[in-house]
Amino acid sequence: TSTGAKWHARRRLLTPTFHFRILDQFLPVFNRNATVLVKKLAAEGGRKAFDVGHYVHLCTLDTICESAMGTTVNAQEDSNSEYVQAVKT
């Protein structure tokens, strides 16, 4: 955590990035990736306990790559892809 002038400088830099109007343009990306995540989790339903982190990581990777870099990696659909494996290491 930061305090004082350092915190204010960082806050001033980051705040515009997360303004609601800017985030609104990414809602279709968030919704599309969340829908895939829900389907993947539903497929696990009724089974023993499982690690949800794996699914959340893949969803996060899809969302960040598409919203920040404009690249669709489909990590949730192909968790063994070359890109996903490269990010893991």
mmCIF file of C-alpha atoms in Angstrom, residues 37-85:
data_model
loop_
_atom_site.group_PDB
_atom_site.id
_atom_site.type_symbol
_atom_site.label_atom_id
_atom_site.label_comp_id
_atom_site.label_asym_id
_atom_site.label_seq_id
_atom_site.Cartn_x
_atom_site.Cartn_y
_atom_site.Cartn_z
ATOM 1 C CA LEU A 37 -16.957 -19.534 -17.088
ATOM 2 C CA VAL A 38 -20.461 -20.291 -15.796
ATOM 3 C CA LYS A 39 -20.861 -23.103 -18.360
ATOM 4 C CA LYS A 40 -17.530 -24.608 -17.336
ATOM 5 C CA LEU A 41 -18.445 -24.438 -13.647
ATOM 6 C CA ALA A 42 -21.906 -25.887 -14.318
ATOM 7 C CA ALA A 43 -20.264 -28.861 -16.024
ATOM 8 C CA GLU A 44 -18.457 -29.559 -12.730
ATOM 9 C CA GLY A 45 -21.732 -29.431 -10.768
ATOM 10 C CA GLY A 46 -22.668 -32.440 -8.683
ATOM 11 C CA ARG A 47 -19.129 -33.730 -8.512
ATOM 12 C CA LYS A 48 -16.736 -33.743 -5.628
ATOM 13 C CA ALA A 49 -15.072 -30.521 -4.559
ATOM 14 C CA PHE A 50 -12.861 -28.994 -7.233
ATOM 15 C CA ASP A 51 -10.436 -26.115 -7.578
ATOM 16 C CA VAL A 52 -12.365 -23.183 -9.036
ATOM 17 C CA GLY A 53 -9.107 -21.228 -9.315
ATOM 18 C CA HIS A 54 -8.140 -22.996 -12.548
ATOM 19 C CA TYR A 55 -11.346 -21.845 -14.239
ATOM 20 C CA VAL A 56 -11.120 -18.312 -12.843
ATOM 21 C CA HIS A 57 -7.517 -17.964 -14.029
ATOM 22 C CA LEU A 58 -8.452 -18.972 -17.563
ATOM 23 C CA CYS A 59 -11.428 -16.595 -17.583
ATOM 24 C CA THR A 60 -9.208 -13.796 -16.311
ATOM 25 C CA LEU A 61 -6.635 -14.497 -19.001
ATOM 26 C CA ASP A 62 -9.316 -14.395 -21.706
ATOM 27 C CA THR A 63 -10.767 -11.167 -20.342
ATOM 28 C CA ILE A 64 -7.473 -9.321 -19.889
ATOM 29 C CA CYS A 65 -6.079 -10.353 -23.259
ATOM 30 C CA GLU A 66 -9.216 -9.303 -25.095
ATOM 31 C CA SER A 67 -9.911 -6.065 -23.228
ATOM 32 C CA ALA A 68 -6.346 -4.822 -22.752
ATOM 33 C CA MET A 69 -4.622 -6.191 -25.857
ATOM 34 C CA GLY A 70 -7.465 -6.790 -28.291
ATOM 35 C CA THR A 71 -6.426 -10.427 -28.661
ATOM 36 C CA THR A 72 -8.744 -13.386 -28.283
ATOM 37 C CA VAL A 73 -6.896 -16.381 -26.839
ATOM 38 C CA ASN A 74 -9.840 -18.674 -25.931
ATOM 39 C CA ALA A 75 -7.998 -19.930 -22.865
ATOM 40 C CA GLN A 76 -11.194 -21.281 -21.346
ATOM 41 C CA GLU A 77 -11.930 -23.385 -24.413
ATOM 42 C CA ASP A 78 -8.350 -24.553 -24.969
ATOM 43 C CA SER A 79 -6.388 -24.508 -21.728
ATOM 44 C CA ASN A 80 -3.624 -26.536 -23.391
ATOM 45 C CA SER A 81 -2.959 -23.989 -26.125
ATOM 46 C CA GLU A 82 0.586 -22.829 -26.707
ATOM 47 C CA TYR A 83 -0.250 -19.339 -25.429
ATOM 48 C CA VAL A 84 -1.816 -20.552 -22.174
ATOM 49 C CA GLN A 85 1.108 -22.865 -21.538
#
